[in-house]
Amino acid sequence: MTPVPGTLKPLSFLDEALETLRAEGLYRRLRILEGEQKPRARFDGREVINLSSNNYLGLTTHPKLKEAAIRAVKELGAGSGSVRTIAGTMDLHMELERKIAAFKKTEAAVVFQSGFAANAGTVASILGKEDLILSDELNHASIIDGARLSRAAIRVFPHKDTAALGKLLEETADVKRRLVITDGVFSMDGDVAPLPGIAALAREHGAIMMVDDAHASGVMGQNGRGTIDHYGLHGQVDIQVGTLSKAIGVLGGYVCGSKSLIEYLYHRARPFLFSTSHPPAVAAACLAAFDVLEQEPERIERLWSNTRRFKAGLARLGFDTGMSETPITPILVGEADRAMKLSDLAFDRGVFAQGIGFPTVAKGKARLRTIVTATHTEEELDKALEILGDAARGLGIIP
Ligand SMILES: Cc1ncc(COP(=O)(O)O)c(C=O)c1O
């Protein structure tokens, strides 16, 4: 039968997919932040202790970042007006790249619109269909998407398994160009990559070594220089990615490495070539953030002392926090609907800890993902522990 014109609904499969999400307990409404991103914040009309942001050092609201952004708007306007490669490269963009390269102790750096664009744009532009990518199974989605876009072959090695990586490198010795890629800190589990072993293997087998330090920059290493600095591996990682959206508190991503790598990316990384550059306020606030990292290292110390306090509290309560070694501390719950129930209950009682389920984490590994920040008070952390403990006990998650 010919359908009546205008009655066909070619997108109706989306409603079915949403129904499935609802049935699996994976449907989420976006929580709306009313006001600033702070350790105590107002979401959906409720004041809560906020354990869900990536604002590790509290820089989203730092007066120096805000002043720098306001000044940049007044002096340079609201937008950059072009992609970097045409008319959208301002002094501030170049200054930020110089600052990041010096901070990370590399020859050069390039800034992208986001960490996602930095990872995906880099991997997709330096590899092609003759090449091979060796990737940790828990690497970030932006690495996975970049790998797919590159059309290179992809071999995934078990999480942090250097022995398995070594075997894969031996088996694939005939491939001319290989990339070994890992997150520095894994975003959903908060554990740290065994970088010395991985970097040594990459070097031994002549593979390119790339680390995504999105969650380590501003958090680990001297003044927050990241995992490469933490392990003393300067000069041994060919490509370092970072984000300006987490500890730095603003928006953007960057790649650090040799001058030729950065010049190549200027010419070939598609998000750099085909998407407008940051507004001046973003670049100016990021510049101010790197000054704060140098001038206020006590923020990082506070982040870690808060992390220790919170983790010890979770352990006392009997929570399973998996492999976490950093401020990212998952509270492992199992099935997605239980995680979402716990998250909702905690929220109603005054704690925002986002429930995370498939596809962000594997099925059966749903969790509340918590991140404490340098700016939480001890009282806030203790109160959050009390609320999480009561809620989880009520659901039979802890004894
Ligand atoms: C490990 C990792 N890499 C990259 C990104 C992307 O960073 P951005 O938010 O700046 O796009 C994220 C953020 O979710 C991340 O967790």
PDB file of N, CA and C in Angstrom, residues 305-374:
ATOM      1  N   SER A 305      44.759  15.999  48.988  1.00  0.00           N
ATOM      2  CA  SER A 305      44.375  15.679  50.377  1.00  0.00           C
ATOM      3  C   SER A 305      42.869  15.435  50.454  1.00  0.00           C
ATOM      4  N   ASN A 306      42.089  16.191  49.684  1.00  0.00           N
ATOM      5  CA  ASN A 306      40.641  15.920  49.639  1.00  0.00           C
ATOM      6  C   ASN A 306      40.363  14.536  49.061  1.00  0.00           C
ATOM      7  N   THR A 307      41.127  14.188  48.024  1.00  0.00           N
ATOM      8  CA  THR A 307      40.948  12.868  47.389  1.00  0.00           C
ATOM      9  C   THR A 307      41.205  11.753  48.399  1.00  0.00           C
ATOM     10  N   ARG A 308      42.304  11.886  49.153  1.00  0.00           N
ATOM     11  CA  ARG A 308      42.633  10.845  50.135  1.00  0.00           C
ATOM     12  C   ARG A 308      41.531  10.719  51.182  1.00  0.00           C
ATOM     13  N   ARG A 309      41.050  11.861  51.662  1.00  0.00           N
ATOM     14  CA  ARG A 309      40.013  11.854  52.697  1.00  0.00           C
ATOM     15  C   ARG A 309      38.737  11.165  52.177  1.00  0.00           C
ATOM     16  N   PHE A 310      38.353  11.525  50.965  1.00  0.00           N
ATOM     17  CA  PHE A 310      37.111  10.997  50.403  1.00  0.00           C
ATOM     18  C   PHE A 310      37.228   9.493  50.119  1.00  0.00           C
ATOM     19  N   LYS A 311      38.363   9.090  49.566  1.00  0.00           N
ATOM     20  CA  LYS A 311      38.553   7.659  49.259  1.00  0.00           C
ATOM     21  C   LYS A 311      38.549   6.831  50.548  1.00  0.00           C
ATOM     22  N   ALA A 312      39.222   7.361  51.581  1.00  0.00           N
ATOM     23  CA  ALA A 312      39.258   6.617  52.849  1.00  0.00           C
ATOM     24  C   ALA A 312      37.847   6.475  53.396  1.00  0.00           C
ATOM     25  N   GLY A 313      37.047   7.520  53.280  1.00  0.00           N
ATOM     26  CA  GLY A 313      35.662   7.473  53.751  1.00  0.00           C
ATOM     27  C   GLY A 313      34.853   6.438  52.981  1.00  0.00           C
ATOM     28  N   LEU A 314      35.019   6.408  51.663  1.00  0.00           N
ATOM     29  CA  LEU A 314      34.278   5.431  50.852  1.00  0.00           C
ATOM     30  C   LEU A 314      34.682   4.006  51.229  1.00  0.00           C
ATOM     31  N   ALA A 315      35.981   3.804  51.461  1.00  0.00           N
ATOM     32  CA  ALA A 315      36.462   2.470  51.830  1.00  0.00           C
ATOM     33  C   ALA A 315      35.866   2.059  53.181  1.00  0.00           C
ATOM     34  N   ARG A 316      35.841   2.992  54.143  1.00  0.00           N
ATOM     35  CA  ARG A 316      35.254   2.692  55.461  1.00  0.00           C
ATOM     36  C   ARG A 316      33.792   2.269  55.338  1.00  0.00           C
ATOM     37  N   LEU A 317      33.094   2.901  54.405  1.00  0.00           N
ATOM     38  CA  LEU A 317      31.670   2.577  54.236  1.00  0.00           C
ATOM     39  C   LEU A 317      31.456   1.239  53.525  1.00  0.00           C
ATOM     40  N   GLY A 318      32.525   0.706  52.942  1.00  0.00           N
ATOM     41  CA  GLY A 318      32.409  -0.592  52.266  1.00  0.00           C
ATOM     42  C   GLY A 318      32.096  -0.499  50.786  1.00  0.00           C
ATOM     43  N   PHE A 319      32.309   0.682  50.186  1.00  0.00           N
ATOM     44  CA  PHE A 319      32.067   0.827  48.746  1.00  0.00           C
ATOM     45  C   PHE A 319      33.191   0.179  47.948  1.00  0.00           C
ATOM     46  N   ASP A 320      32.837  -0.325  46.759  1.00  0.00           N
ATOM     47  CA  ASP A 320      33.830  -0.842  45.821  1.00  0.00           C
ATOM     48  C   ASP A 320      34.221   0.299  44.887  1.00  0.00           C
ATOM     49  N   THR A 321      35.471   0.758  44.979  1.00  0.00           N
ATOM     50  CA  THR A 321      35.897   1.875  44.131  1.00  0.00           C
ATOM     51  C   THR A 321      36.888   1.404  43.060  1.00  0.00           C
ATOM     52  N   GLY A 322      36.895   0.124  42.806  1.00  0.00           N
ATOM     53  CA  GLY A 322      37.659  -0.410  41.678  1.00  0.00           C
ATOM     54  C   GLY A 322      39.132  -0.114  41.766  1.00  0.00           C
ATOM     55  N   MET A 323      39.685   0.368  40.653  1.00  0.00           N
ATOM     56  CA  MET A 323      41.143   0.491  40.521  1.00  0.00           C
ATOM     57  C   MET A 323      41.629   1.931  40.722  1.00  0.00           C
ATOM     58  N   SER A 324      40.754   2.798  41.183  1.00  0.00           N
ATOM     59  CA  SER A 324      41.066   4.229  41.178  1.00  0.00           C
ATOM     60  C   SER A 324      42.328   4.597  41.964  1.00  0.00           C
ATOM     61  N   GLU A 325      43.129   5.475  41.362  1.00  0.00           N
ATOM     62  CA  GLU A 325      44.340   5.987  42.038  1.00  0.00           C
ATOM     63  C   GLU A 325      44.372   7.501  42.025  1.00  0.00           C
ATOM     64  N   THR A 326      43.339   8.134  41.530  1.00  0.00           N
ATOM     65  CA  THR A 326      43.336   9.589  41.317  1.00  0.00           C
ATOM     66  C   THR A 326      42.028  10.180  41.846  1.00  0.00           C
ATOM     67  N   PRO A 327      41.820  11.488  41.685  1.00  0.00           N
ATOM     68  CA  PRO A 327      40.559  12.066  42.165  1.00  0.00           C
ATOM     69  C   PRO A 327      39.305  11.502  41.490  1.00  0.00           C
ATOM     70  N   ILE A 328      39.439  10.849  40.346  1.00  0.00           N
ATOM     71  CA  ILE A 328      38.261  10.190  39.754  1.00  0.00           C
ATOM     72  C   ILE A 328      38.028   8.905  40.538  1.00  0.00           C
ATOM     73  N   THR A 329      36.931   8.860  41.289  1.00  0.00           N
ATOM     74  CA  THR A 329      36.670   7.672  42.096  1.00  0.00           C
ATOM     75  C   THR A 329      35.295   7.105  41.752  1.00  0.00           C
ATOM     76  N   PRO A 330      35.260   5.981  41.033  1.00  0.00           N
ATOM     77  CA  PRO A 330      33.967   5.380  40.730  1.00  0.00           C
ATOM     78  C   PRO A 330      33.428   4.642  41.949  1.00  0.00           C
ATOM     79  N   ILE A 331      32.120   4.693  42.118  1.00  0.00           N
ATOM     80  CA  ILE A 331      31.464   3.833  43.115  1.00  0.00           C
ATOM     81  C   ILE A 331      30.753   2.776  42.293  1.00  0.00           C
ATOM     82  N   LEU A 332      31.336   1.573  42.280  1.00  0.00           N
ATOM     83  CA  LEU A 332      30.833   0.533  41.375  1.00  0.00           C
ATOM     84  C   LEU A 332      29.571  -0.087  41.951  1.00  0.00           C
ATOM     85  N   VAL A 333      28.567  -0.205  41.076  1.00  0.00           N
ATOM     86  CA  VAL A 333      27.261  -0.643  41.544  1.00  0.00           C
ATOM     87  C   VAL A 333      26.790  -1.881  40.791  1.00  0.00           C
ATOM     88  N   GLY A 334      27.141  -2.034  39.538  1.00  0.00           N
ATOM     89  CA  GLY A 334      26.732  -3.213  38.749  1.00  0.00           C
ATOM     90  C   GLY A 334      25.792  -2.834  37.634  1.00  0.00           C
ATOM     91  N   GLU A 335      24.490  -3.076  37.857  1.00  0.00           N
ATOM     92  CA  GLU A 335      23.518  -2.809  36.792  1.00  0.00           C
ATOM     93  C   GLU A 335      23.165  -1.328  36.730  1.00  0.00           C
ATOM     94  N   ALA A 336      22.864  -0.871  35.511  1.00  0.00           N
ATOM     95  CA  ALA A 336      22.642   0.561  35.292  1.00  0.00           C
ATOM     96  C   ALA A 336      21.476   1.101  36.117  1.00  0.00           C
ATOM     97  N   ASP A 337      20.374   0.319  36.210  1.00  0.00           N
ATOM     98  CA  ASP A 337      19.213   0.895  36.905  1.00  0.00           C
ATOM     99  C   ASP A 337      19.513   1.117  38.385  1.00  0.00           C
ATOM    100  N   ARG A 338      20.354   0.238  38.979  1.00  0.00           N
ATOM    101  CA  ARG A 338      20.734   0.438  40.385  1.00  0.00           C
ATOM    102  C   ARG A 338      21.609   1.691  40.546  1.00  0.00           C
ATOM    103  N   ALA A 339      22.509   1.877  39.580  1.00  0.00           N
ATOM    104  CA  ALA A 339      23.377   3.065  39.644  1.00  0.00           C
ATOM    105  C   ALA A 339      22.541   4.343  39.530  1.00  0.00           C
ATOM    106  N   MET A 340      21.582   4.310  38.599  1.00  0.00           N
ATOM    107  CA  MET A 340      20.757   5.510  38.398  1.00  0.00           C
ATOM    108  C   MET A 340      19.874   5.756  39.629  1.00  0.00           C
ATOM    109  N   LYS A 341      19.383   4.665  40.242  1.00  0.00           N
ATOM    110  CA  LYS A 341      18.563   4.814  41.465  1.00  0.00           C
ATOM    111  C   LYS A 341      19.390   5.437  42.581  1.00  0.00           C
ATOM    112  N   LEU A 342      20.610   4.916  42.755  1.00  0.00           N
ATOM    113  CA  LEU A 342      21.469   5.452  43.812  1.00  0.00           C
ATOM    114  C   LEU A 342      21.782   6.923  43.542  1.00  0.00           C
ATOM    115  N   SER A 343      22.079   7.226  42.278  1.00  0.00           N
ATOM    116  CA  SER A 343      22.399   8.609  41.919  1.00  0.00           C
ATOM    117  C   SER A 343      21.205   9.526  42.217  1.00  0.00           C
ATOM    118  N   ASP A 344      20.006   9.083  41.851  1.00  0.00           N
ATOM    119  CA  ASP A 344      18.807   9.911  42.061  1.00  0.00           C
ATOM    120  C   ASP A 344      18.512  10.098  43.549  1.00  0.00           C
ATOM    121  N   LEU A 345      18.671   9.012  44.298  1.00  0.00           N
ATOM    122  CA  LEU A 345      18.397   9.083  45.739  1.00  0.00           C
ATOM    123  C   LEU A 345      19.378  10.041  46.414  1.00  0.00           C
ATOM    124  N   ALA A 346      20.642   9.895  46.063  1.00  0.00           N
ATOM    125  CA  ALA A 346      21.672  10.784  46.640  1.00  0.00           C
ATOM    126  C   ALA A 346      21.367  12.238  46.251  1.00  0.00           C
ATOM    127  N   PHE A 347      20.946  12.428  45.012  1.00  0.00           N
ATOM    128  CA  PHE A 347      20.645  13.797  44.561  1.00  0.00           C
ATOM    129  C   PHE A 347      19.508  14.398  45.395  1.00  0.00           C
ATOM    130  N   ASP A 348      18.455  13.596  45.589  1.00  0.00           N
ATOM    131  CA  ASP A 348      17.318  14.109  46.376  1.00  0.00           C
ATOM    132  C   ASP A 348      17.750  14.482  47.788  1.00  0.00           C
ATOM    133  N   ARG A 349      18.805  13.811  48.276  1.00  0.00           N
ATOM    134  CA  ARG A 349      19.257  14.092  49.643  1.00  0.00           C
ATOM    135  C   ARG A 349      20.398  15.104  49.695  1.00  0.00           C
ATOM    136  N   GLY A 350      20.840  15.579  48.499  1.00  0.00           N
ATOM    137  CA  GLY A 350      21.798  16.688  48.521  1.00  0.00           C
ATOM    138  C   GLY A 350      23.193  16.404  47.988  1.00  0.00           C
ATOM    139  N   VAL A 351      23.367  15.277  47.238  1.00  0.00           N
ATOM    140  CA  VAL A 351      24.680  15.002  46.641  1.00  0.00           C
ATOM    141  C   VAL A 351      24.496  14.699  45.152  1.00  0.00           C
ATOM    142  N   PHE A 352      25.239  15.398  44.320  1.00  0.00           N
ATOM    143  CA  PHE A 352      25.182  15.105  42.877  1.00  0.00           C
ATOM    144  C   PHE A 352      26.390  14.261  42.491  1.00  0.00           C
ATOM    145  N   ALA A 353      26.136  12.975  42.256  1.00  0.00           N
ATOM    146  CA  ALA A 353      27.166  12.046  41.754  1.00  0.00           C
ATOM    147  C   ALA A 353      26.521  11.321  40.589  1.00  0.00           C
ATOM    148  N   GLN A 354      26.935  11.654  39.394  1.00  0.00           N
ATOM    149  CA  GLN A 354      26.246  11.169  38.187  1.00  0.00           C
ATOM    150  C   GLN A 354      26.358   9.655  38.037  1.00  0.00           C
ATOM    151  N   GLY A 355      25.243   9.022  37.726  1.00  0.00           N
ATOM    152  CA  GLY A 355      25.261   7.607  37.383  1.00  0.00           C
ATOM    153  C   GLY A 355      25.746   7.441  35.945  1.00  0.00           C
ATOM    154  N   ILE A 356      26.590   6.449  35.728  1.00  0.00           N
ATOM    155  CA  ILE A 356      27.138   6.219  34.383  1.00  0.00           C
ATOM    156  C   ILE A 356      26.897   4.757  34.008  1.00  0.00           C
ATOM    157  N   GLY A 357      26.326   4.559  32.837  1.00  0.00           N
ATOM    158  CA  GLY A 357      26.083   3.186  32.384  1.00  0.00           C
ATOM    159  C   GLY A 357      26.568   2.992  30.959  1.00  0.00           C
ATOM    160  N   PHE A 358      26.174   1.875  30.357  1.00  0.00           N
ATOM    161  CA  PHE A 358      26.522   1.561  28.968  1.00  0.00           C
ATOM    162  C   PHE A 358      25.946   2.645  28.049  1.00  0.00           C
ATOM    163  N   PRO A 359      26.633   3.116  26.996  1.00  0.00           N
ATOM    164  CA  PRO A 359      27.896   2.595  26.473  1.00  0.00           C
ATOM    165  C   PRO A 359      29.144   3.291  27.031  1.00  0.00           C
ATOM    166  N   THR A 360      28.971   4.245  27.981  1.00  0.00           N
ATOM    167  CA  THR A 360      30.173   4.927  28.502  1.00  0.00           C
ATOM    168  C   THR A 360      31.060   3.934  29.254  1.00  0.00           C
ATOM    169  N   VAL A 361      30.434   3.007  29.980  1.00  0.00           N
ATOM    170  CA  VAL A 361      31.199   1.910  30.593  1.00  0.00           C
ATOM    171  C   VAL A 361      30.543   0.595  30.167  1.00  0.00           C
ATOM    172  N   ALA A 362      31.256  -0.515  30.392  1.00  0.00           N
ATOM    173  CA  ALA A 362      30.742  -1.813  29.930  1.00  0.00           C
ATOM    174  C   ALA A 362      29.449  -2.174  30.661  1.00  0.00           C
ATOM    175  N   LYS A 363      28.629  -3.029  30.028  1.00  0.00           N
ATOM    176  CA  LYS A 363      27.400  -3.500  30.680  1.00  0.00           C
ATOM    177  C   LYS A 363      27.772  -4.239  31.969  1.00  0.00           C
ATOM    178  N   GLY A 364      26.984  -4.028  33.021  1.00  0.00           N
ATOM    179  CA  GLY A 364      27.273  -4.681  34.308  1.00  0.00           C
ATOM    180  C   GLY A 364      28.311  -3.943  35.131  1.00  0.00           C
ATOM    181  N   LYS A 365      28.856  -2.848  34.570  1.00  0.00           N
ATOM    182  CA  LYS A 365      29.873  -2.090  35.319  1.00  0.00           C
ATOM    183  C   LYS A 365      29.403  -0.661  35.569  1.00  0.00           C
ATOM    184  N   ALA A 366      28.087  -0.502  35.718  1.00  0.00           N
ATOM    185  CA  ALA A 366      27.553   0.842  35.960  1.00  0.00           C
ATOM    186  C   ALA A 366      28.054   1.360  37.315  1.00  0.00           C
ATOM    187  N   ARG A 367      28.080   2.645  37.414  1.00  0.00           N
ATOM    188  CA  ARG A 367      28.709   3.257  38.584  1.00  0.00           C
ATOM    189  C   ARG A 367      28.221   4.679  38.811  1.00  0.00           C
ATOM    190  N   LEU A 368      28.547   5.194  39.990  1.00  0.00           N
ATOM    191  CA  LEU A 368      28.491   6.637  40.202  1.00  0.00           C
ATOM    192  C   LEU A 368      29.917   7.103  40.007  1.00  0.00           C
ATOM    193  N   ARG A 369      30.085   8.110  39.182  1.00  0.00           N
ATOM    194  CA  ARG A 369      31.455   8.610  38.982  1.00  0.00           C
ATOM    195  C   ARG A 369      31.601   9.857  39.833  1.00  0.00           C
ATOM    196  N   THR A 370      32.501   9.807  40.792  1.00  0.00           N
ATOM    197  CA  THR A 370      32.689  10.975  41.659  1.00  0.00           C
ATOM    198  C   THR A 370      34.052  11.598  41.399  1.00  0.00           C
ATOM    199  N   ILE A 371      34.084  12.912  41.485  1.00  0.00           N
ATOM    200  CA  ILE A 371      35.355  13.643  41.442  1.00  0.00           C
ATOM    201  C   ILE A 371      35.289  14.722  42.514  1.00  0.00           C
ATOM    202  N   VAL A 372      36.195  14.645  43.481  1.00  0.00           N
ATOM    203  CA  VAL A 372      36.277  15.752  44.440  1.00  0.00           C
ATOM    204  C   VAL A 372      37.164  16.823  43.812  1.00  0.00           C
ATOM    205  N   THR A 373      37.062  18.021  44.328  1.00  0.00           N
ATOM    206  CA  THR A 373      37.903  19.102  43.811  1.00  0.00           C
ATOM    207  C   THR A 373      38.705  19.711  44.957  1.00  0.00           C
ATOM    208  N   ALA A 374      39.642  20.565  44.564  1.00  0.00           N
ATOM    209  CA  ALA A 374      40.457  21.254  45.567  1.00  0.00           C
ATOM    210  C   ALA A 374      39.611  22.175  46.428  1.00  0.00           C
TER     211      ALA A 374
END
